[in-house]
Every structure is written in C-alpha cells, then in structure tokens.
Short mmCIF file of C-alpha atoms and ligand atoms in Angstrom, two decimals:
data_model
loop_
_atom_site.label_atom_id
_atom_site.label_comp_id
_atom_site.label_asym_id
_atom_site.label_seq_id
_atom_site.Cartn_x
_atom_site.Cartn_y
_atom_site.Cartn_z
CA UNK A 216 -0.13 -0.04 -0.02
CA UNK A 217 1.99 3.30 -0.60
CA UNK A 218 1.45 6.32 2.22
CA UNK A 219 -1.84 8.42 1.79
CA UNK A 220 -1.69 12.05 2.44
CA UNK A 221 -2.61 12.30 6.10
CA UNK A 222 -4.82 15.17 5.16
CA UNK A 223 -6.52 15.61 2.03
CA UNK A 224 -7.76 18.92 0.62
CA UNK A 225 -10.13 18.07 -2.47
CA UNK A 226 -11.79 20.86 -5.42
CA UNK A 227 -14.59 19.41 -6.30
CA UNK A 228 -14.93 20.81 -9.73
CA UNK A 229 -16.32 20.26 -12.80
CA UNK A 230 -19.95 19.59 -12.48
CA UNK A 231 -21.41 21.81 -14.68
CA UNK A 232 -19.03 20.65 -17.19
CA UNK A 233 -19.78 16.94 -16.94
CA UNK A 234 -23.77 17.74 -17.38
CA UNK A 235 -23.80 20.18 -20.00
CA UNK A 236 -21.35 17.98 -21.96
CA UNK A 237 -23.80 15.77 -22.19
CA UNK A 238 -26.61 18.09 -23.06
CA UNK A 239 -28.22 18.27 -19.11
CA UNK A 240 -28.75 20.92 -16.97
CA UNK A 241 -26.25 21.54 -14.43
CA UNK A 242 -27.92 20.41 -11.49
CA UNK A 243 -27.78 17.05 -12.76
CA UNK A 244 -24.13 17.10 -12.48
CA UNK A 245 -23.99 18.41 -9.01
CA UNK A 246 -26.37 15.66 -8.15
CA UNK A 247 -23.88 13.22 -9.79
CA UNK A 248 -21.39 15.16 -7.84
CA UNK A 249 -22.24 14.44 -5.26
CA UNK A 250 -23.33 10.57 -5.49
CA UNK A 251 -19.42 10.94 -5.97
CA UNK A 252 -18.44 12.73 -2.70
CA UNK A 253 -20.09 9.78 -1.44
CA UNK A 254 -17.58 7.74 -2.61
CA UNK A 255 -14.53 9.15 -1.70
CA UNK A 256 -15.40 9.87 1.65
CA UNK A 257 -15.46 5.93 1.74
CA UNK A 258 -12.76 5.36 -0.52
CA UNK A 259 -10.39 7.75 1.82
CA UNK A 260 -11.70 6.17 4.78
CA UNK A 261 -10.85 2.96 3.73
CA UNK A 262 -7.26 3.91 2.21
CA UNK A 263 -6.19 5.60 5.50
CA UNK A 264 -6.48 8.85 4.97
CA UNK A 265 -6.93 10.85 8.28
CA UNK A 266 -8.39 14.34 7.53
CA UNK A 267 -10.58 14.93 4.04
CA UNK A 268 -11.78 18.46 3.52
CA UNK A 269 -13.91 19.12 0.79
CA UNK A 270 -14.87 22.30 -1.05
CA UNK A 271 -18.84 21.94 -1.75
CA UNK A 272 -19.15 25.90 -2.45
CA UNK A 273 -17.21 29.30 -1.86
CA UNK A 274 -18.36 32.38 -0.58
CA UNK A 275 -17.69 33.53 -4.30
CA UNK A 276 -20.22 30.82 -6.06
CA UNK A 277 -23.27 33.40 -4.76
CA UNK A 278 -22.57 35.06 -7.86
CA UNK A 279 -24.36 31.96 -9.75
CA UNK A 280 -27.81 31.75 -9.74
CA UNK A 281 -30.01 31.50 -7.10
CA UNK A 282 -31.78 28.26 -8.26
CA UNK A 283 -28.57 27.06 -8.61
CA UNK A 284 -27.67 27.74 -4.85
CA UNK A 285 -31.03 26.47 -3.81
CA UNK A 286 -30.39 22.91 -4.99
CA UNK A 287 -26.45 23.06 -3.80
CA UNK A 288 -28.03 24.03 -0.19
CA UNK A 289 -30.66 21.51 -0.14
CA UNK A 290 -28.67 18.65 -1.40
CA UNK A 291 -26.65 18.62 1.15
CA UNK A 292 -28.89 19.03 3.30
CA UNK A 293 -30.78 15.59 2.75
CA UNK A 294 -27.28 14.12 1.88
CA UNK A 295 -26.49 14.83 5.64
CA UNK A 296 -29.74 13.45 6.86
CA UNK A 297 -29.14 10.29 4.72
CA UNK A 298 -25.48 9.65 5.40
CA UNK A 299 -25.67 9.76 9.10
CA UNK A 300 -25.87 6.08 9.86
CA UNK A 301 -23.01 5.57 7.51
CA UNK A 302 -21.16 8.04 9.10
CA UNK A 303 -21.38 6.89 12.21
CA UNK A 304 -20.80 2.81 11.33
CA UNK A 305 -17.71 3.54 9.68
CA UNK A 306 -16.55 6.50 11.94
CA UNK A 307 -16.31 9.46 9.78
CA UNK A 308 -16.84 12.89 12.22
CA UNK A 309 -18.16 15.81 10.32
CA UNK A 310 -17.20 19.32 10.80
CA UNK A 311 -19.07 21.82 8.22
CA UNK A 312 -15.85 25.17 8.02
CA UNK A 313 -17.27 28.14 6.46
CA UNK A 314 -19.66 31.22 7.04
CA UNK A 315 -23.17 29.72 8.99
CA UNK A 316 -24.72 32.92 9.14
CA UNK A 317 -26.19 32.63 6.02
CA UNK A 318 -26.87 29.35 4.55
CA UNK A 319 -30.45 28.55 5.39
CA UNK A 320 -31.55 27.57 8.85
CA UNK A 321 -33.06 23.86 7.72
CA UNK A 322 -29.01 23.40 6.35
CA UNK A 323 -27.90 24.93 9.12
CA UNK A 324 -30.17 22.43 11.47
CA UNK A 325 -29.23 19.73 9.32
CA UNK A 326 -25.03 20.71 9.97
CA UNK A 327 -25.72 21.08 13.71
CA UNK A 328 -27.15 17.51 13.60
CA UNK A 329 -24.83 15.98 12.41
CA UNK A 330 -21.63 17.29 13.76
CA UNK A 331 -22.97 16.90 17.58
CA UNK A 332 -24.34 12.94 16.59
CA UNK A 333 -20.73 12.46 14.69
CA UNK A 334 -18.33 14.56 16.91
CA UNK A 335 -17.12 10.69 18.04
CA UNK A 336 -15.47 9.30 15.33
CA UNK A 337 -12.24 8.59 15.09
CA UNK A 338 -11.29 7.09 12.05
CA UNK A 339 -11.12 10.30 10.12
CA UNK A 340 -12.48 13.57 9.96
CA UNK A 341 -14.71 14.99 6.77
CA UNK A 342 -14.59 18.28 6.73
CA UNK A 343 -16.78 20.15 3.66
CA UNK A 344 -16.41 23.98 3.21
CA UNK A 345 -19.80 25.81 3.00
CA UNK A 346 -19.57 29.56 2.42
CA UNK A 347 -15.58 29.24 2.44
CA UNK A 348 -13.30 31.34 1.95
CA UNK A 349 -10.03 31.16 2.81
CA UNK A 350 -9.21 34.98 2.71
CA UNK A 351 -12.33 35.50 5.48
CA UNK A 352 -11.32 32.84 7.41
CA UNK A 353 -7.46 34.05 7.93
CA UNK A 354 -8.98 37.92 7.78
CA UNK A 355 -11.03 36.39 10.48
CA UNK A 356 -8.56 34.49 12.78
CA UNK A 357 -6.49 37.89 12.02
CA UNK A 358 -8.43 39.97 13.94
CA UNK A 359 -9.27 37.58 16.95
CA UNK A 360 -5.99 37.60 17.79
CA UNK A 361 -5.79 41.46 17.82
CA UNK A 362 -8.67 41.21 19.71
CA UNK A 363 -7.46 39.29 22.25
CA UNK A 364 -4.48 41.80 22.68
CA UNK A 365 -1.89 38.96 21.20
CA UNK A 366 -0.49 40.93 19.31
CA UNK A 367 1.01 38.13 17.07
CA UNK A 368 1.21 38.03 13.81
CA UNK A 369 0.53 34.05 13.33
CA UNK A 370 -2.31 32.16 13.02
CA UNK A 371 -2.98 28.99 15.33
CA UNK A 372 -5.54 26.87 15.69
CA UNK A 373 -4.80 25.70 19.49
CA UNK A 374 -4.48 30.00 20.18
CA UNK A 375 -7.88 30.30 17.23
CA UNK A 376 -9.88 27.32 18.43
CA UNK A 377 -13.01 28.87 16.23
CA UNK A 378 -11.01 30.29 13.68
CA UNK A 379 -11.32 28.24 10.39
CA UNK A 380 -7.97 27.42 10.10
CA UNK A 381 -7.52 23.84 9.96
CA UNK A 382 -4.25 21.59 10.14
CA UNK A 383 -1.39 21.71 7.66
CA UNK A 384 -2.67 19.68 4.16
CA UNK A 385 -0.58 17.31 3.09
CA UNK A 386 -2.19 17.19 -1.40
CA UNK A 387 -4.67 18.97 -2.71
CA UNK A 388 -6.30 17.96 -5.50
CA UNK A 389 -8.59 19.94 -7.63
CA UNK A 390 -10.72 17.75 -10.33
CA UNK A 391 -12.19 19.68 -13.35
CA UNK A 392 -8.84 20.60 -15.79
CA UNK A 393 -8.17 23.76 -14.09
CA UNK A 394 -5.10 24.55 -11.42
CA UNK A 395 -5.76 27.49 -9.07
CA UNK A 396 -6.57 27.02 -5.46
CA UNK A 397 -9.61 29.44 -5.98
CA UNK A 398 -9.49 30.60 -2.61
CA UNK A 399 -9.02 27.49 -0.80
CA UNK A 400 -6.83 26.67 2.48
CA UNK A 401 -4.18 28.98 1.32
CA UNK A 402 -2.86 29.08 4.63
CA UNK A 403 -2.52 25.68 5.50
CA UNK A 404 -1.90 24.45 1.39
CA UNK A 405 1.86 26.36 2.60
CA UNK A 406 4.22 22.84 1.79
CA UNK A 407 0.96 21.30 0.16
CA UNK A 408 1.83 18.98 -2.99
CA UNK A 409 -0.50 20.05 -5.76
CA UNK A 410 -2.26 17.71 -7.58
CA UNK A 411 -4.81 18.09 -10.87
CA UNK A 412 -7.03 16.35 -12.79
CA UNK A 413 -8.77 17.05 -16.08
CA UNK A 414 -11.04 14.66 -15.20
CA UNK A 415 -14.63 16.29 -14.34
CA UNK A 416 -15.74 15.66 -10.60
CA UNK A 417 -18.81 13.69 -11.40
CA UNK A 418 -16.09 11.11 -13.04
CA UNK A 419 -13.43 10.73 -10.74
CA UNK A 420 -13.15 6.81 -9.87
CA UNK A 421 -10.87 5.14 -7.41
CA UNK A 422 -8.82 4.50 -9.51
CA UNK A 423 -7.95 7.86 -10.10
CA UNK A 424 -7.30 8.61 -6.20
CA UNK A 425 -5.02 5.36 -6.79
CA UNK A 426 -3.09 7.19 -9.31
CA UNK A 427 -3.05 10.27 -7.59
CA UNK A 428 -1.58 8.50 -3.86
CA UNK A 429 0.29 6.49 -6.18
CA UNK A 430 2.06 9.94 -7.15
CA UNK A 431 2.18 11.41 -3.94
CA UNK A 432 4.10 8.79 -2.29
CA UNK A 433 6.66 9.23 -5.05
CA UNK A 434 7.21 13.37 -4.03
CA UNK A 435 9.43 14.25 -1.98
CA UNK A 436 8.94 16.78 0.54
CA UNK A 437 11.72 18.77 1.88
CA UNK A 438 10.02 21.81 3.96
CA UNK A 439 12.72 24.28 2.64
CA UNK A 440 15.71 21.52 3.77
CA UNK A 441 18.32 19.89 2.13
CA UNK A 442 17.30 16.25 1.31
CA UNK A 443 17.61 13.59 4.09
CA UNK A 444 21.70 12.29 3.72
CA UNK A 445 20.73 8.36 2.82
CA UNK A 446 19.79 10.35 -0.64
CA UNK A 447 22.33 12.74 -1.72
CA UNK A 448 25.28 11.26 -3.83
CA UNK A 449 28.97 11.65 -2.65
CA UNK A 450 30.39 14.88 -3.79
CA UNK A 451 32.80 14.91 -6.34
CA UNK A 452 35.26 17.78 -6.54
CA UNK A 453 35.10 20.19 -9.86
CA UNK A 454 38.22 18.49 -11.27
CA UNK A 455 39.54 22.48 -11.35
CA UNK A 456 39.91 22.44 -7.79
CA UNK A 457 41.34 19.14 -6.69
CA UNK A 458 44.67 19.28 -5.14
CA UNK A 459 47.63 18.42 -7.65
C1 LIG B 631 -18.34 22.38 -8.71
O1 LIG B 631 -18.45 22.65 -10.22
C2 LIG B 631 -19.52 22.73 -7.78
C3 LIG B 631 -19.23 23.62 -7.18
C4 LIG B 631 -18.73 24.89 -7.66
C5 LIG B 631 -20.37 23.94 -6.23
P1 LIG B 631 -18.76 23.45 -10.94
O2 LIG B 631 -20.32 23.64 -10.76
O3 LIG B 631 -17.77 24.69 -10.48
O4 LIG B 631 -19.03 23.03 -12.43
P2 LIG B 631 -18.06 23.78 -13.47
O5 LIG B 631 -16.60 24.22 -12.90
O6 LIG B 631 -18.85 24.91 -14.06
O7 LIG B 631 -17.96 22.97 -14.53
C1 LIG B 632 -14.21 26.19 -6.96
O1 LIG B 632 -14.80 26.05 -7.66
C2 LIG B 632 -15.87 26.49 -5.63
C3 LIG B 632 -15.73 24.56 -5.49
C4 LIG B 632 -15.20 23.72 -6.33
C5 LIG B 632 -16.83 24.55 -4.31
P1 LIG B 632 -15.11 27.55 -9.05
O2 LIG B 632 -15.52 26.57 -10.20
O3 LIG B 632 -16.61 27.98 -8.06
O4 LIG B 632 -14.16 27.77 -8.95
P2 LIG B 632 -13.42 29.06 -10.29
O5 LIG B 632 -14.63 30.18 -10.56
O6 LIG B 632 -13.71 28.35 -11.32
O7 LIG B 632 -12.26 29.66 -9.71
MG1 LIG B 633 -16.36 25.02 -11.17
#
C-alpha cells in the first residue's frame, strides 16, 4: 500500500461541465457529484486518509443563479440526513467550515445535528467547506488575535480554535482541469503538494485516486531543508579544484 496523504483537500470542480457536455442541466452534474463525493469519502477512509476536506461551496459561488445555489444547499442538507448512519458506522466525524450566517436555517440545523452526532468519530475527520473563503477565514483569525491583545502576526488553531484554520494540508487535489486554488485553504496549503486532474468531478474514480496517491507517495517533501543524507550522492570535487 502506498503512503497516503494524512490531510487531503479536494476541490470538487467540473460538475457543471460534466452535465452540459451531455446536454443536461447543471443541477444534474451536482447531483451526480454528490454521489461521487460519497464514494470518495468511503474510499479515503478505507485507504487511511485521516483528514479529508471537501470544497463544496465557495463564498464566491453566491454569484451563481439563485436556483443553482438553492439546489446545492438542498442537496447538501438531504445528503447529511441520509448519510448519518453511514458516517456513524464508519467512525467518520463530520464538521462544516465556512460562514453559517448566510445559510438556510434548515441546512444549519442539519449541519449542527450531524456534527453533534458524529463528534466522536475517530477514523477520519471529514470537513466540508460551505460558504467558505480562505481569505475571510484568515482575516477573521487575525482580527480575533488582535482582539485578544495578543499582538501576534501568526495564526494558530490552538490559540484561535474557532477561526476556521485547519491543520496543514498534505495534498490539494483539484478535478475539472483548472489549475488554481480558488480561495481554498491558502494558509493550510503552504507546503501542500498539488495535483490536478482533467477529469470532471462526477467522473472521478477510485482508480484516479489510486493514481494520485501513488504519485504523491513518490514526492519528496523538503520544507525548505536539504534532502535526507541517504539520498545525497557524495559530492564530486570539480577537476579544477582538485588538489594536484
Ligand atoms: C463544482 O463544479 C461545484 C461547485 C462549485 C458548487 P462547478 O459547478 O464549478 O462546475 P463547472 O466548473 O462549472 O464545470
Ligand atoms: C471552486 O470552484 C469552488 C468549489 C469547487 C466549491 P469554482 O468553479 O467556483 O472556481 P472558479 O470560479 O473556476 O475559480
Ligand atoms: Mg467550477
């Protein structure tokens, strides 16, 4: 088994194009994407991913037509309710990050109930980003720090527990062919590996995930240090400097 990222962040992009490419309305892509998301969650738990953060709705997605936004919220609320037993059975803790104050009341209730029921899940921590903006999360974290008179310029989740600042991300995966982060986990991804797939999210398969994990396992993460000594070949003295 290859080494899997402990914290995988997934930008689930390409639902709309999946649908329009088939001559269908965009909402069908979101419905199919929700199905794929369920499979991804199960598979990641099975592979030993400890933390999975899914980008479901960005704060900029409010720019979309109201019926698309409403459909996404309804879909998420109904999935939370239907997936509860499975989350409990597999020991998956669910949390939602992002703003809550603009979400429909019914969705907030479903989120709070699912978070409370799954709070003791030990196997994997699943976070879903809804009305999420990384810049907003960082701004809030900094403001909270100042408000406490801490006068610090860094952000620590132990100091600021409610600030939507997560543990570091090991791998960001984006489907749908775009190569950008779209305001997702910018702070947390400081040293994340990046992977981009041209496949639209509804078509993402467990074989695709296997390939992404296999590629991740080959990467050497140095965090600014030099490679581990075992991997360094002995330096050869350039002929011009060699003692005569
Ligand atoms: C991602 O798919 C889902 C959300 C952003 C809610 P998109 O809806 O962005 O699909 P494309 O990028 O238009 O194909
Ligand atoms: C990012 O996708 C947000 C989600 C996947 C939820 P978008 O489709 O909104 O991003 P842009 O507009 O292509 O950058
Ligand atoms: Mg998109």
